[in-house]
Backbone atoms as SQL, in Angstrom:
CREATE TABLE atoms (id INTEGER PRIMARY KEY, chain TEXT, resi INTEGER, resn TEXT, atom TEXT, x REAL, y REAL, z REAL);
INSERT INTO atoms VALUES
  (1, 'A', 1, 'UNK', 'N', -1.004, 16.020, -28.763),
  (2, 'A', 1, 'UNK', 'CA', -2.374, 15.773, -28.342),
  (3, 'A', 1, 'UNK', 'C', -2.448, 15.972, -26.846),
  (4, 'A', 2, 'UNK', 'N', -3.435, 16.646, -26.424),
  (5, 'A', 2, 'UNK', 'CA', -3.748, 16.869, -24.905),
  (6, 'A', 2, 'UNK', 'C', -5.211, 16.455, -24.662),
  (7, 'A', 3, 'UNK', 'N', -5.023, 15.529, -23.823),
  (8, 'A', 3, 'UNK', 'CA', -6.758, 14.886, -23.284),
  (9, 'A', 3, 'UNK', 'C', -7.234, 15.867, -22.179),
  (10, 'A', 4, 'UNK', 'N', -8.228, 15.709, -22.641),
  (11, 'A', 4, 'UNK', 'CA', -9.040, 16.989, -21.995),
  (12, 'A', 4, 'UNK', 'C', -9.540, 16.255, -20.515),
  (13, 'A', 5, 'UNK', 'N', -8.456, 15.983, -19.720),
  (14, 'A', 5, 'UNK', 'CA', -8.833, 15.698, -18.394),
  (15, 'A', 5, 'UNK', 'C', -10.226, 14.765, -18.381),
  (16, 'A', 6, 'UNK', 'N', -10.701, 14.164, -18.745),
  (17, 'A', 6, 'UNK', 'CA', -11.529, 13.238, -18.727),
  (18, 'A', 6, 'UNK', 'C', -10.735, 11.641, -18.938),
  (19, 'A', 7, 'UNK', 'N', -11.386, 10.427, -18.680),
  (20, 'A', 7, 'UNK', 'CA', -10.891, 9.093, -18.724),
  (21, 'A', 7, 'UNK', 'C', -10.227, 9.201, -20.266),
  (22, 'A', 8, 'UNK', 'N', -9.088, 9.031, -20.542),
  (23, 'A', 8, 'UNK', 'CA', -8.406, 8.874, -21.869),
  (24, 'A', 8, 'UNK', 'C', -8.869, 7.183, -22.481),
  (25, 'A', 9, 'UNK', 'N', -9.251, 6.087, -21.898),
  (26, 'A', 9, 'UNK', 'CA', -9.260, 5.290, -22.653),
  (27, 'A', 9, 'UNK', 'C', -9.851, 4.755, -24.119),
  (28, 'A', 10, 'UNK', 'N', -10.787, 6.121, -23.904),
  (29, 'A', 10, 'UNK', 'CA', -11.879, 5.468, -25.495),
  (30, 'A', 10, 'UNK', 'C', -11.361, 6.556, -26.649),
  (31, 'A', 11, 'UNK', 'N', -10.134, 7.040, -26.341),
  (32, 'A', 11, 'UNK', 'CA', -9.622, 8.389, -27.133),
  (33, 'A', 11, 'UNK', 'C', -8.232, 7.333, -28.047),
  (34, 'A', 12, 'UNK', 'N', -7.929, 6.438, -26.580),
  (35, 'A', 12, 'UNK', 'CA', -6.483, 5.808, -27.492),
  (36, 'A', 12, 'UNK', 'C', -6.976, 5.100, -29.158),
  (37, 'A', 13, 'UNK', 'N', -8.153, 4.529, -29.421),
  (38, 'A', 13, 'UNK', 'CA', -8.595, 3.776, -30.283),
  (39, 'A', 13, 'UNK', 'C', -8.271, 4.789, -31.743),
  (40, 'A', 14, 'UNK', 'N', -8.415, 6.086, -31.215),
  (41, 'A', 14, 'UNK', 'CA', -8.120, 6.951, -32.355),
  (42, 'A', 14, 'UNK', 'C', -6.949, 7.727, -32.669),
  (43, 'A', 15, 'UNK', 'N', -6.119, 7.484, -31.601),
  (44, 'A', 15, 'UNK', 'CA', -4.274, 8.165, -31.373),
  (45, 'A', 15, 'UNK', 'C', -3.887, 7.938, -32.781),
  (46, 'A', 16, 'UNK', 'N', -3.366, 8.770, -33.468),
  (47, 'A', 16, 'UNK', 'CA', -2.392, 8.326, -34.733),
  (48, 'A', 16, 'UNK', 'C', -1.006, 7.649, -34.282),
  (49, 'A', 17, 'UNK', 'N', -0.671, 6.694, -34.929),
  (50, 'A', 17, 'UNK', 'CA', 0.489, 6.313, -34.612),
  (51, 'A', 17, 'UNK', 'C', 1.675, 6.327, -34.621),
  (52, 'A', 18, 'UNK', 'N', 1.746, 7.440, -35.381),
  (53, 'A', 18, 'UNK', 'CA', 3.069, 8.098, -35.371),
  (54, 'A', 18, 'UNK', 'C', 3.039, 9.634, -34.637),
  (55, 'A', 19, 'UNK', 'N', 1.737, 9.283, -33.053),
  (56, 'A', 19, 'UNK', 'CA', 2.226, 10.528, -32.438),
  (57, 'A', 19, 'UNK', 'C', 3.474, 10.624, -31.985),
  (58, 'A', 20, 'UNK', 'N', 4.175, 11.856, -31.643),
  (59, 'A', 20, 'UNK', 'CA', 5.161, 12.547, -30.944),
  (60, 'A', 20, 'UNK', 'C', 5.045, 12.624, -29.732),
  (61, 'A', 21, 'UNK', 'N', 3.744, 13.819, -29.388),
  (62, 'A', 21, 'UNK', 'CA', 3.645, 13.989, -27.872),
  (63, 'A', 21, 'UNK', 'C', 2.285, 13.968, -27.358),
  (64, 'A', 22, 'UNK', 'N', 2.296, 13.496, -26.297),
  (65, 'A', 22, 'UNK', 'CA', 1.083, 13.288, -25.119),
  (66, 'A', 22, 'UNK', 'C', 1.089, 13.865, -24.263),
  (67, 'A', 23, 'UNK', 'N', -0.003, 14.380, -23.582),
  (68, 'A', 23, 'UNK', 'CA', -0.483, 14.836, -22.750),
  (69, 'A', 23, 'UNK', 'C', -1.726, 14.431, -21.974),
  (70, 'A', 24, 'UNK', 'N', -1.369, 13.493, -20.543),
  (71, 'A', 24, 'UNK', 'CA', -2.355, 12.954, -20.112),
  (72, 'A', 24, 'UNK', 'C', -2.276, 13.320, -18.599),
  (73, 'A', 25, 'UNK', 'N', -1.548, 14.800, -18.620),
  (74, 'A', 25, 'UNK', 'CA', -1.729, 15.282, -17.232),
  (75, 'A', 25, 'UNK', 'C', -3.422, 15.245, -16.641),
  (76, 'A', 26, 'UNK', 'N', -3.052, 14.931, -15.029),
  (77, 'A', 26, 'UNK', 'CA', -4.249, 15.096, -15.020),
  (78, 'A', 26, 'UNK', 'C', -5.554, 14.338, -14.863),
  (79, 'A', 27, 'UNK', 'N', -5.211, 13.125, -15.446),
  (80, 'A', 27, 'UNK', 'CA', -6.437, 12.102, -15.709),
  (81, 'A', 27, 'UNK', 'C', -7.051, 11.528, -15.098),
  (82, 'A', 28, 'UNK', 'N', -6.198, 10.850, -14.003),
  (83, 'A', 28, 'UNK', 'CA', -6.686, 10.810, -12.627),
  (84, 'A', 28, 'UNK', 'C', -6.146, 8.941, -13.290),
  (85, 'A', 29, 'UNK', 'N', -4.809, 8.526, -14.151),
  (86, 'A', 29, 'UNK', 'CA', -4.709, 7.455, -13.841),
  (87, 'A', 29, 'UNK', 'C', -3.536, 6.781, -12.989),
  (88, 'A', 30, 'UNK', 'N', -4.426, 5.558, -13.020),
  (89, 'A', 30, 'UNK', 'CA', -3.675, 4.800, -11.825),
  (90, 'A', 30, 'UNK', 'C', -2.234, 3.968, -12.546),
  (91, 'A', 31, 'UNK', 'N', -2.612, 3.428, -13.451),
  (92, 'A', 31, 'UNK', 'CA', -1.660, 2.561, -14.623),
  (93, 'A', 31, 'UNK', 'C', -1.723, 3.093, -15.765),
  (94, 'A', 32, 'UNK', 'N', -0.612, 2.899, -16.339),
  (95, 'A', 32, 'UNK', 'CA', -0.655, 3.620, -17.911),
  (96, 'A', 32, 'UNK', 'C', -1.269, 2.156, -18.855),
  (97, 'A', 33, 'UNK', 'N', -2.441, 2.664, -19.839),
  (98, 'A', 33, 'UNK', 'CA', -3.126, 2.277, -20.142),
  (99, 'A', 33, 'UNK', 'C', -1.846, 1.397, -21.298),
  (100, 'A', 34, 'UNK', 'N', -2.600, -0.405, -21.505),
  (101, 'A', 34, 'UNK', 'CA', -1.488, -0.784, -22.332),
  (102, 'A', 34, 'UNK', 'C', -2.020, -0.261, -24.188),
  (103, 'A', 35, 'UNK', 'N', -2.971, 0.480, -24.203),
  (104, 'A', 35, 'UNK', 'CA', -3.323, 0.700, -25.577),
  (105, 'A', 35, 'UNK', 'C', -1.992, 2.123, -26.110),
  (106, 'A', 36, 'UNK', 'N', -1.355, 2.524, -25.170),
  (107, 'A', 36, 'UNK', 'CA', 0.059, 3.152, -25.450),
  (108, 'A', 36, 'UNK', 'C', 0.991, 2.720, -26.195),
  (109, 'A', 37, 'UNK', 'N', 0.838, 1.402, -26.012),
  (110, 'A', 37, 'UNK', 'CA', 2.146, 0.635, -26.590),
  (111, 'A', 37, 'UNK', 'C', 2.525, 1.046, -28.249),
  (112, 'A', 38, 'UNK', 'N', 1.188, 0.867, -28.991),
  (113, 'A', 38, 'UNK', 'CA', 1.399, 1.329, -30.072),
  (114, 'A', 38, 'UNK', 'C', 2.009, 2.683, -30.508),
  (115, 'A', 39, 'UNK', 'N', 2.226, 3.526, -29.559),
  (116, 'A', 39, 'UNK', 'CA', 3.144, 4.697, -29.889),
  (117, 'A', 39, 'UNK', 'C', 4.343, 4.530, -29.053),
  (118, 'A', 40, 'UNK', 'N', 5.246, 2.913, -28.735),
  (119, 'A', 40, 'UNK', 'CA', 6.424, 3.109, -28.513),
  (120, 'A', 40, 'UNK', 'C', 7.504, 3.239, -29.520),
  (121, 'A', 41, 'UNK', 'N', 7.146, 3.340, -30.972),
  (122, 'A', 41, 'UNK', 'CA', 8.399, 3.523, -31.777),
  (123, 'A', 41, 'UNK', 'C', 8.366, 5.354, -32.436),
  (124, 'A', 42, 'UNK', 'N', 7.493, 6.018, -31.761),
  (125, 'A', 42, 'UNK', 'CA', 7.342, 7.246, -32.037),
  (126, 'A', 42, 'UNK', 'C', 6.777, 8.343, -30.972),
  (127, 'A', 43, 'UNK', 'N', 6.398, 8.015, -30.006),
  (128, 'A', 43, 'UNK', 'CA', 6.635, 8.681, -28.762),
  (129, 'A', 43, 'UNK', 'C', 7.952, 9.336, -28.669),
  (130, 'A', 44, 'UNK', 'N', 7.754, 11.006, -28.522),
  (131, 'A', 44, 'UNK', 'CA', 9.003, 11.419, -28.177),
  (132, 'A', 44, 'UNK', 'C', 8.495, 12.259, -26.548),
  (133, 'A', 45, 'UNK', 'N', 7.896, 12.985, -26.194),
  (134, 'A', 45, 'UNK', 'CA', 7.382, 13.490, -25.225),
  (135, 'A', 45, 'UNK', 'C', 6.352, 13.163, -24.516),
  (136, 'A', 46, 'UNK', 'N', 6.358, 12.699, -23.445),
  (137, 'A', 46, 'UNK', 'CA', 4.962, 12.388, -22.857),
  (138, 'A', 46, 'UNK', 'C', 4.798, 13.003, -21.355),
  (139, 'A', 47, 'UNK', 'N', 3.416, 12.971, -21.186),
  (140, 'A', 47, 'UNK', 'CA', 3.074, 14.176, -19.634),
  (141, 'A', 47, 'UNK', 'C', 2.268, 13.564, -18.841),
  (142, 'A', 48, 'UNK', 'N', 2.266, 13.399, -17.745),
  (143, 'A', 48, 'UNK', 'CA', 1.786, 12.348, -17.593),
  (144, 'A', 48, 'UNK', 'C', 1.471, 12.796, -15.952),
  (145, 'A', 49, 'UNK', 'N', 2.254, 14.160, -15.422),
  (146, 'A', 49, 'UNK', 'CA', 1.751, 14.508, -13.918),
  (147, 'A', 49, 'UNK', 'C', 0.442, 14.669, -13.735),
  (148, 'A', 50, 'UNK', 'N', 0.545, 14.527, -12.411),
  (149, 'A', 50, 'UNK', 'CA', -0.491, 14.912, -11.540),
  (150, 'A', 50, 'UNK', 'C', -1.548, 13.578, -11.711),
  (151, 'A', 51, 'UNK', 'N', -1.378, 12.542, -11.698),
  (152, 'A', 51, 'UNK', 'CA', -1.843, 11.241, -11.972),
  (153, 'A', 51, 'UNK', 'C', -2.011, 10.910, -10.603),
  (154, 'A', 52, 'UNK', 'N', -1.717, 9.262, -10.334),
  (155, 'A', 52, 'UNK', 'CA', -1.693, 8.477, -9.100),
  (156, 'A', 52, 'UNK', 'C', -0.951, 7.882, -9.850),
  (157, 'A', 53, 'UNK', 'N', -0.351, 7.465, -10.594),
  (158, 'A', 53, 'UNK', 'CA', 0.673, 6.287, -10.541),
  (159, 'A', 53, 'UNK', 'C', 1.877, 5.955, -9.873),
  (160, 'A', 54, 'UNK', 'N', 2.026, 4.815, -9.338),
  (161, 'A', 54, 'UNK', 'CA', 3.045, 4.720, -8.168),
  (162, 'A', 54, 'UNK', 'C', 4.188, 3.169, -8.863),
  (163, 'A', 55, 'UNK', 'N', 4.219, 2.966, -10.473),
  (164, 'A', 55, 'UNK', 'CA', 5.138, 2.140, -11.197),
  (165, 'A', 55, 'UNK', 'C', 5.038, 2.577, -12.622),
  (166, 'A', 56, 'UNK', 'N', 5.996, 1.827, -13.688),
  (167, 'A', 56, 'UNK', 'CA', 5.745, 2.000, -15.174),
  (168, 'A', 56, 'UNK', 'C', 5.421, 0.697, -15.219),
  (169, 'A', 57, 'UNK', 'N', 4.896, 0.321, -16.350),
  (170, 'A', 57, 'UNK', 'CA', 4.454, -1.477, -16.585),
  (171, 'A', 57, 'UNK', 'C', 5.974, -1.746, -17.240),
  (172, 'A', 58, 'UNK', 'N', 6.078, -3.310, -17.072),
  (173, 'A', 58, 'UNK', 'CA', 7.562, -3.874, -18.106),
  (174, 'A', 58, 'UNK', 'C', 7.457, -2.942, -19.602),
  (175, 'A', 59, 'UNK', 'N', 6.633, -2.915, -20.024),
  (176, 'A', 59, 'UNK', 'CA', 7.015, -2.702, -21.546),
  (177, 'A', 59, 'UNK', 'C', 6.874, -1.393, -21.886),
  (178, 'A', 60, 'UNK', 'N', 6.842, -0.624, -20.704),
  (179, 'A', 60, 'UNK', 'CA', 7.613, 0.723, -21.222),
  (180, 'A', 60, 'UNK', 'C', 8.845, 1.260, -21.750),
  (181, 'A', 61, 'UNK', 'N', 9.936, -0.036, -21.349),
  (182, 'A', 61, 'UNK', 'CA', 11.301, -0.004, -21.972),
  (183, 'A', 61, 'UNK', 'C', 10.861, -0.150, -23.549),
  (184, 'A', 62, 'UNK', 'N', 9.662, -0.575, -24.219),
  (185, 'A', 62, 'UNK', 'CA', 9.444, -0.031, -26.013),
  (186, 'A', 62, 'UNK', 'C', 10.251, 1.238, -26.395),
  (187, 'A', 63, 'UNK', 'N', 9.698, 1.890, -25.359),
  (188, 'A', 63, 'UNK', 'CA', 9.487, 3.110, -25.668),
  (189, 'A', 63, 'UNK', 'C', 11.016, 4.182, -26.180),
  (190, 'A', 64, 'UNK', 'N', 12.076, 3.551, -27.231),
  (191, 'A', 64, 'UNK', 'CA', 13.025, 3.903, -27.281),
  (192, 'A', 64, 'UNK', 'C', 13.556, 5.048, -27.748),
  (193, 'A', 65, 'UNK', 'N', 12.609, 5.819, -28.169),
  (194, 'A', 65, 'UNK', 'CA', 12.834, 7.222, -28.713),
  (195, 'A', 65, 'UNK', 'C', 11.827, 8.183, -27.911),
  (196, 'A', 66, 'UNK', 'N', 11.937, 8.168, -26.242),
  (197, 'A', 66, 'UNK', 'CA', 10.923, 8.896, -25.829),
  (198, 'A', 66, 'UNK', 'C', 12.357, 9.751, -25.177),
  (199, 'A', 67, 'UNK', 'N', 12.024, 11.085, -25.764),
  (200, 'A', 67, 'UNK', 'CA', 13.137, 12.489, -25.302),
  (201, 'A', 67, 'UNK', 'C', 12.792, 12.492, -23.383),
  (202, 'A', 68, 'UNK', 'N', 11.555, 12.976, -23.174),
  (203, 'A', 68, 'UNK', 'CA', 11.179, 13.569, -22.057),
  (204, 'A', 68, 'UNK', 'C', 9.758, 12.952, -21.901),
  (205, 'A', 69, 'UNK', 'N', 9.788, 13.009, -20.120),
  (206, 'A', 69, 'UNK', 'CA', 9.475, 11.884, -19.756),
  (207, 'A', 69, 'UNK', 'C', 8.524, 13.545, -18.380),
  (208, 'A', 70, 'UNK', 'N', 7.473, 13.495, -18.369),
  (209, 'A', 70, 'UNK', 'CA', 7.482, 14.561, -17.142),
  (210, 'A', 70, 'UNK', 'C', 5.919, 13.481, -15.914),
  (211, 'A', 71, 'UNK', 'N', 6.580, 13.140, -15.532),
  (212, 'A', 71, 'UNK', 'CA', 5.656, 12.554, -14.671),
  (213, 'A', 71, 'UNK', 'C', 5.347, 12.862, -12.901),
  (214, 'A', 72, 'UNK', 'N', 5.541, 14.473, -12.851),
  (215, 'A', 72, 'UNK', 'CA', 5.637, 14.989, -11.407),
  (216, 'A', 72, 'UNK', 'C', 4.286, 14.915, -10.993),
  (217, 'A', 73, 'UNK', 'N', 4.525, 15.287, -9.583),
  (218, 'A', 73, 'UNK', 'CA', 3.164, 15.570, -8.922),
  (219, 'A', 73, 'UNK', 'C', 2.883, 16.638, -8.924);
């Protein structure tokens, strides 16, 4: 799934939960939204540059089957 550069939050309500990969280059966020959590046992790829975020929250360690991780500027 790739969010079409607009605010992702009213999109998570409909994420399947056994996504794989994300794509939230782009979004312009500051914190990773906690409605993520529900894809920490199936998250394998997530994208996440070109954001502002400057930490991960504690409970990103869920996230135990995430392959790749791309969070550049």
């Amino acid at each position: 799934v790739t969010m079409d550069r607009k605010p992702p939050f009213a999109a998570f309500v409909e994420i399947p939960v056994k996504l794989t990969f994300l794509d939230l280059s782009g979004t312009n966020l500051k914190a990773l939204p906690e409605e993520l959590r529900i894809l920490s046992k199936s998250l394998q790829i997530l994208i996440i540059r070109k954001n502002k975020l400057s930490e991960f929250p504690n409970w990103f360690g869920e996230f135990k089957f995430l392959q790749k991780l791309d969070c550049a500027d």
